[in-house]
Amino acid sequence: MHDMSHTVHHHAPPTSFIRKHIFSLDHKVIGKQYYGLALVAVLVGMVLSWIMRIHLGWTNYAIPGLHLLSSNGAPGNVMTPEYYLQLMTMHATIMVFFVLTTAPFAAFGNYFLPIQVGAEDMPFPHFNMMSFWVTFVAFLVLVASFFVGDGPTLGGWTQYAPLSAVGAVGGPGEGMGVVLWAASIAIFCVGQLLGSLNFITTTLDMRTRGMSLWRLPLSAWAWFITSCMGLTAFAVLMPACILLILDHVAGTSFFVPSNLVINDQLQPHSGGSTLLWQHLFWFFGHPEVYIAIVPGMGIVSHVLITNMRKPMLSHRVMVYSMGALAVLSYMVYGHHMFVSGMNPVSSLAFSFPTLIITIPSTIIVLIWLGSLYGAKLRINTASLFALGFVSMFISGGVSGFFLAQPSIDIMLHATYFVVGHFHMVMGVAAMFGIFAGTYFWFPKIFGRMMNETLGKVHFWLSFVGTYCIFMPFHYLGMAGNVRRYQAFVIEYMQPLIPVHRFITVAALVTGAAQFIFLYNLIHSRFWGKPATDNPWQATSLEWSTPTTPPPHNNFGDKLPVVYHDPYQYGVESSTGDYLMQASPEQVKTAYDEA
Amino acid sequence: MSQADLTMGGRPAGLTAGPAFSVPAKKMAMWLFIIADTATFAACLVAYGFIRNATPNWPRPFHSITNVAIMTFILVTSSLTMLIGVRAARAGDKAGALRWTFITAAAGILFALLHVREWLALIAEGMTLFKNPWGTGLFGSAFFSITGLHLTHVTGGVIALIVVGIRYKGSRYNADDLEILGLYWHFVDMVWMFVVPLVYLLNLAH
Ligand code: HEM
Ligand SMILES: [Cu+2]
């Protein structure tokens, strides 16, 4: 056999500041960098949502200082209708790409996937470093669009053509703003492709002795499955964005049909197809929503198992279901286009797999609930957020069943019902996954515990708050409140304004509660109670590192050898009710599945 | 380190050996790149098919297949020479491997030159990225972006062949690296096999 280049992979710990903290090749540092980026992004995204919410509740209220962001967009501190859409687009783009994709997948995955498989690092550390910095540049390019010409694009995170492809005539931000948006996303795709490449090779090639695939913890499985989706989804979005840029800068008309009149001007384009953009976008877009959520599923399962002190009802069915989600996610994307003028036969063809995809989702939920049933769950902030995730995923998923029927969706499409659906099932659920992961792994990453009391306050405010914000959205949608409107002047919508005001207040309070988290994060980082190597009595390899935080090469001189399935809880061993994967001890195991 | 070293020793029963599929990381990375790149090309080709279908009177300006046939022949041959090169490298015939690698690179350059010549001829006839004398401007958009993407891949491949060839000569790279590069080269060849019928043959004048 040829040489196993992956087993000899020693790079000495870096000494210079730049190599250590900025252009680091260490997957752990890169993971933290991703987390930091997501933290900055989520703050920007949250402030944007506050501004939008205030405007939706009290349309003429002057928000102090808003004109500083854009004097044209917010004359007298009241945003114009167009500027509302511009802020909305940036909120969504930042949240979907730079928070929900980077934090659960790139941040935690980078830090813990190599450790959980028992490796010293990823096989391609340079790619890994590039992956972060490319993503960072993508973020800068996106944010830059706030400050050029007439500001960021107003087309929504889905950037539907032809509006997105006609250029400045389409409105503020539709010229340079779209170009920067598309460039940012194309660059982002490169970063995630590099990341996915590393994740897959790490999982398949870097596992330590004894770490068979079935011995991977569920979080590692989730990152692996997500990276398989990322590999093809981002590879399709990237050319789509490049074609969009060509429509702007090279005079092509891929996405603009003939004889299009915008603002009384006949457009010089001819022959393109607006539906083409939707096909390309949603071929990426639907897998993307699972890219955002599957890592959360893995993290939450990992956290729940540790705190239930027993494995899931079925480890394998869990893995198969996440895999099924990944495969099916490519076949359902047309359910976003039921109302786009697609052939009705295609609608039916997409409705069917969409209903099928609820099966693996339901199985996953049932495994969680079934495993929790009768379990003596340890209540801590991490497990609370994990429960919150399950709750949000169920509440948001149920509305998916309705939307999956083309006949019902005709009414609900483009209303607040859809906004409620995806904020709960994707936005909040994934955020709760991030929180669960943070409270759970913080001790390992920084060697200090987070404050549990503050954590629980943070949880309850977030949990109650997000339900107050997003449940009423469903009601609004059924009442006919369309989405992406900046004010509700139409008569039948006016009675809904009090609901909007309630939501705005809930959003401000819930948002403010996140500063408790931020404080906890920063305070615990420096002054938290010192953590032991394995504060949760957990079994997977990240808890067997020789020091906490782990040394540069994760395991010191000797890679661990794995002897057991990932979740040996409820056993009687010399350490207590659990048996670590790297412990050679043999005990009678109740749950040996693999 | 050999496979045997990894599996020997006091390993408790029931443990799996070595890496799962015994595919070294570099080679696996190339396969993954090829999967992603396939998605990218597929997206472009599907997009092209989509707009072609949606456009009445799609132009069919090509009159002869001589040039594209020659280009195809060259590219297929270069896949063959790559194969011979890798095989020589496997057999330890360094000089032979090097020779065939550079022949492959030369074929790639020839292909690129013929392609550029064809582009220039079309441009001289008045075709650009957004207009052409025969009908919808999308024809040029699709043609130049798809063949351009492919040409970029060929150019990158040629550069890689030369760089890897030189480093192979200096023993910094070995037969495995050559083989991995070969995977890429065959992939570029395979993509061309989709481009030819879809972009050229479908657009032949009746
Ligand atoms: C139970 C399975 C699910 C079903 C049957 C389902 C179905 C649907 C349907 C039919 C739509 C289109 C509604 C419309 O625009 O009219 C939709 C929108 C959406 N779904 Fe789901 N969904 C499910 C789960 C999820 C999950 C798990 C996520 C994210 C993690 C998600 C994220 C989204 C997003 C982001 C949108 C809206 C995109 C937009 O228009 O901006 N869905 N869903
Ligand atoms: Cu979807």
Tab-separated table of N, CA, C and O in Angstrom, chain A residues 243-288:
chain	number	residue	atom	x	y	z
A	243	LEU	N	-23.276	34.197	-12.816
A	243	LEU	CA	-24.145	34.561	-13.945
A	243	LEU	C	-24.903	35.848	-13.630
A	243	LEU	O	-25.096	36.709	-14.493
A	244	LEU	N	-25.330	35.981	-12.367
A	244	LEU	CA	-26.047	37.201	-11.977
A	244	LEU	C	-25.143	38.424	-12.121
A	244	LEU	O	-25.568	39.478	-12.614
A	245	ILE	N	-23.896	38.253	-11.718
A	245	ILE	CA	-22.957	39.371	-11.856
A	245	ILE	C	-22.759	39.701	-13.341
A	245	ILE	O	-22.730	40.869	-13.734
A	246	LEU	N	-22.660	38.658	-14.183
A	246	LEU	CA	-22.485	38.900	-15.621
A	246	LEU	C	-23.658	39.710	-16.167
A	246	LEU	O	-23.484	40.599	-17.001
A	247	ASP	N	-24.860	39.389	-15.714
A	247	ASP	CA	-26.023	40.154	-16.167
A	247	ASP	C	-25.865	41.634	-15.831
A	247	ASP	O	-26.382	42.499	-16.533
A	248	HIS	N	-25.138	41.912	-14.777
A	248	HIS	CA	-24.954	43.310	-14.389
A	248	HIS	C	-23.808	43.959	-15.134
A	248	HIS	O	-23.939	45.053	-15.660
A	249	VAL	N	-22.671	43.275	-15.151
A	249	VAL	CA	-21.479	43.977	-15.624
A	249	VAL	C	-21.130	43.648	-17.065
A	249	VAL	O	-20.409	44.413	-17.700
A	250	ALA	N	-21.630	42.548	-17.617
A	250	ALA	CA	-21.205	42.180	-18.965
A	250	ALA	C	-22.339	42.286	-19.983
A	250	ALA	O	-22.159	41.950	-21.142
A	251	GLY	N	-23.487	42.732	-19.545
A	251	GLY	CA	-24.561	42.928	-20.508
A	251	GLY	C	-25.262	41.665	-20.942
A	251	GLY	O	-26.052	41.687	-21.885
A	252	THR	N	-25.031	40.541	-20.288
A	252	THR	CA	-25.776	39.330	-20.650
A	252	THR	C	-27.200	39.438	-20.105
A	252	THR	O	-27.513	40.333	-19.323
A	253	SER	N	-28.071	38.528	-20.534
A	253	SER	CA	-29.427	38.519	-19.969
A	253	SER	C	-29.849	37.113	-19.592
A	253	SER	O	-30.829	36.611	-20.087
A	254	PHE	N	-29.095	36.483	-18.731
A	254	PHE	CA	-29.494	35.131	-18.332
A	254	PHE	C	-30.849	35.139	-17.629
A	254	PHE	O	-31.675	34.269	-17.841
A	255	PHE	N	-31.062	36.154	-16.812
A	255	PHE	CA	-32.243	36.122	-15.948
A	255	PHE	C	-33.268	37.187	-16.295
A	255	PHE	O	-34.218	37.385	-15.548
A	256	VAL	N	-33.077	37.911	-17.391
A	256	VAL	CA	-34.010	38.982	-17.724
A	256	VAL	C	-34.716	38.640	-19.035
A	256	VAL	O	-34.063	38.453	-20.052
A	257	PRO	N	-36.028	38.558	-19.024
A	257	PRO	CA	-36.749	38.224	-20.251
A	257	PRO	C	-36.803	39.408	-21.221
A	257	PRO	O	-36.476	40.537	-20.861
A	258	SER	N	-37.235	39.121	-22.438
A	258	SER	CA	-37.370	40.175	-23.442
A	258	SER	C	-38.506	41.119	-23.071
A	258	SER	O	-39.431	40.752	-22.342
A	259	ASN	N	-38.423	42.302	-23.614
A	259	ASN	CA	-39.521	43.272	-23.547
A	259	ASN	C	-39.962	43.595	-22.129
A	259	ASN	O	-41.117	43.841	-21.864
A	260	LEU	N	-39.020	43.579	-21.237
A	260	LEU	CA	-39.367	43.901	-19.857
A	260	LEU	C	-39.370	45.413	-19.682
A	260	LEU	O	-38.423	46.092	-20.081
A	261	VAL	N	-40.458	45.921	-19.113
A	261	VAL	CA	-40.540	47.357	-18.870
A	261	VAL	C	-40.486	47.592	-17.370
A	261	VAL	O	-41.290	47.040	-16.624
A	262	ILE	N	-39.497	48.371	-16.938
A	262	ILE	CA	-39.396	48.688	-15.516
A	262	ILE	C	-39.366	50.193	-15.361
A	262	ILE	O	-38.585	50.873	-16.037
A	263	ASN	N	-40.193	50.719	-14.482
A	263	ASN	CA	-40.270	52.173	-14.299
A	263	ASN	C	-40.412	52.879	-15.640
A	263	ASN	O	-39.709	53.850	-15.922
A	264	ASP	N	-41.262	52.371	-16.498
A	264	ASP	CA	-41.542	52.937	-17.818
A	264	ASP	C	-40.360	52.870	-18.769
A	264	ASP	O	-40.372	53.529	-19.805
A	265	GLN	N	-39.347	52.112	-18.442
A	265	GLN	CA	-38.236	52.018	-19.394
A	265	GLN	C	-38.146	50.598	-19.931
A	265	GLN	O	-38.122	49.640	-19.154
A	266	LEU	N	-38.107	50.490	-21.258
A	266	LEU	CA	-37.935	49.181	-21.870
A	266	LEU	C	-36.502	48.733	-21.620
A	266	LEU	O	-35.551	49.463	-21.903
A	267	GLN	N	-36.344	47.530	-21.081
A	267	GLN	CA	-35.003	47.077	-20.746
A	267	GLN	C	-34.276	46.554	-21.978
A	267	GLN	O	-34.887	45.936	-22.853
A	268	PRO	N	-32.983	46.795	-22.051
A	268	PRO	CA	-32.222	46.377	-23.234
A	268	PRO	C	-31.976	44.879	-23.283
A	268	PRO	O	-31.353	44.384	-24.197
A	269	HIS	N	-32.461	44.155	-22.286
A	269	HIS	CA	-32.172	42.727	-22.250
A	269	HIS	C	-33.142	41.953	-23.119
A	269	HIS	O	-34.222	42.417	-23.429
A	270	SER	N	-32.740	40.723	-23.475
A	270	SER	CA	-33.698	39.893	-24.193
A	270	SER	C	-33.416	38.428	-23.961
A	270	SER	O	-32.270	38.009	-23.833
A	271	GLY	N	-34.473	37.664	-23.874
A	271	GLY	CA	-34.348	36.222	-23.987
A	271	GLY	C	-34.140	35.416	-22.736
A	271	GLY	O	-34.293	34.211	-22.752
A	272	GLY	N	-33.787	36.053	-21.607
A	272	GLY	CA	-33.456	35.250	-20.432
A	272	GLY	C	-34.677	34.705	-19.727
A	272	GLY	O	-35.815	34.909	-20.147
A	273	SER	N	-34.433	33.989	-18.631
A	273	SER	CA	-35.539	33.367	-17.922
A	273	SER	C	-35.469	33.707	-16.437
A	273	SER	O	-34.454	33.468	-15.793
A	274	THR	N	-36.538	34.254	-15.917
A	274	THR	CA	-36.555	34.588	-14.493
A	274	THR	C	-36.662	33.324	-13.649
A	274	THR	O	-36.123	33.253	-12.560
A	275	LEU	N	-37.363	32.342	-14.192
A	275	LEU	CA	-37.540	31.109	-13.427
A	275	LEU	C	-36.212	30.379	-13.233
A	275	LEU	O	-36.028	29.657	-12.252
A	276	LEU	N	-35.294	30.585	-14.201
A	276	LEU	CA	-34.001	29.917	-14.103
A	276	LEU	C	-33.305	30.274	-12.792
A	276	LEU	O	-32.731	29.418	-12.126
A	277	TRP	N	-33.356	31.561	-12.429
A	277	TRP	CA	-32.720	31.953	-11.171
A	277	TRP	C	-33.330	31.198	-10.012
A	277	TRP	O	-32.638	30.679	-9.131
A	278	GLN	N	-34.652	31.104	-10.012
A	278	GLN	CA	-35.303	30.423	-8.896
A	278	GLN	C	-34.872	28.956	-8.819
A	278	GLN	O	-34.662	28.426	-7.737
A	279	HIS	N	-34.762	28.327	-10.000
A	279	HIS	CA	-34.319	26.924	-9.983
A	279	HIS	C	-32.917	26.820	-9.381
A	279	HIS	O	-32.651	25.991	-8.517
A	280	LEU	N	-32.011	27.652	-9.894
A	280	LEU	CA	-30.634	27.567	-9.401
A	280	LEU	C	-30.577	27.927	-7.928
A	280	LEU	O	-29.908	27.269	-7.132
A	281	PHE	N	-31.305	28.981	-7.550
A	281	PHE	CA	-31.224	29.425	-6.159
A	281	PHE	C	-31.773	28.371	-5.219
A	281	PHE	O	-31.158	28.018	-4.215
A	282	TRP	N	-32.947	27.837	-5.530
A	282	TRP	CA	-33.554	26.914	-4.577
A	282	TRP	C	-32.902	25.538	-4.607
A	282	TRP	O	-32.981	24.793	-3.633
A	283	PHE	N	-32.246	25.194	-5.708
A	283	PHE	CA	-31.478	23.952	-5.685
A	283	PHE	C	-30.408	24.051	-4.612
A	283	PHE	O	-30.060	23.059	-3.964
A	284	PHE	N	-29.878	25.262	-4.448
A	284	PHE	CA	-29.017	25.507	-3.302
A	284	PHE	C	-29.854	25.744	-2.039
A	284	PHE	O	-29.554	25.223	-0.976
A	285	GLY	N	-30.903	26.550	-2.171
A	285	GLY	CA	-31.597	27.114	-1.019
A	285	GLY	C	-32.210	26.084	-0.115
A	285	GLY	O	-32.135	26.195	1.103
A	286	HIS	N	-32.830	25.072	-0.689
A	286	HIS	CA	-33.410	24.115	0.246
A	286	HIS	C	-32.346	23.303	0.983
A	286	HIS	O	-32.411	23.214	2.208
A	287	PRO	N	-31.348	22.729	0.264
A	287	PRO	CA	-30.266	22.098	1.048
A	287	PRO	C	-29.684	23.053	2.087
A	287	PRO	O	-29.347	22.642	3.197
A	288	GLU	N	-29.614	24.332	1.739
A	288	GLU	CA	-29.044	25.286	2.695
A	288	GLU	C	-29.810	25.302	4.018
A	288	GLU	O	-29.211	25.390	5.084
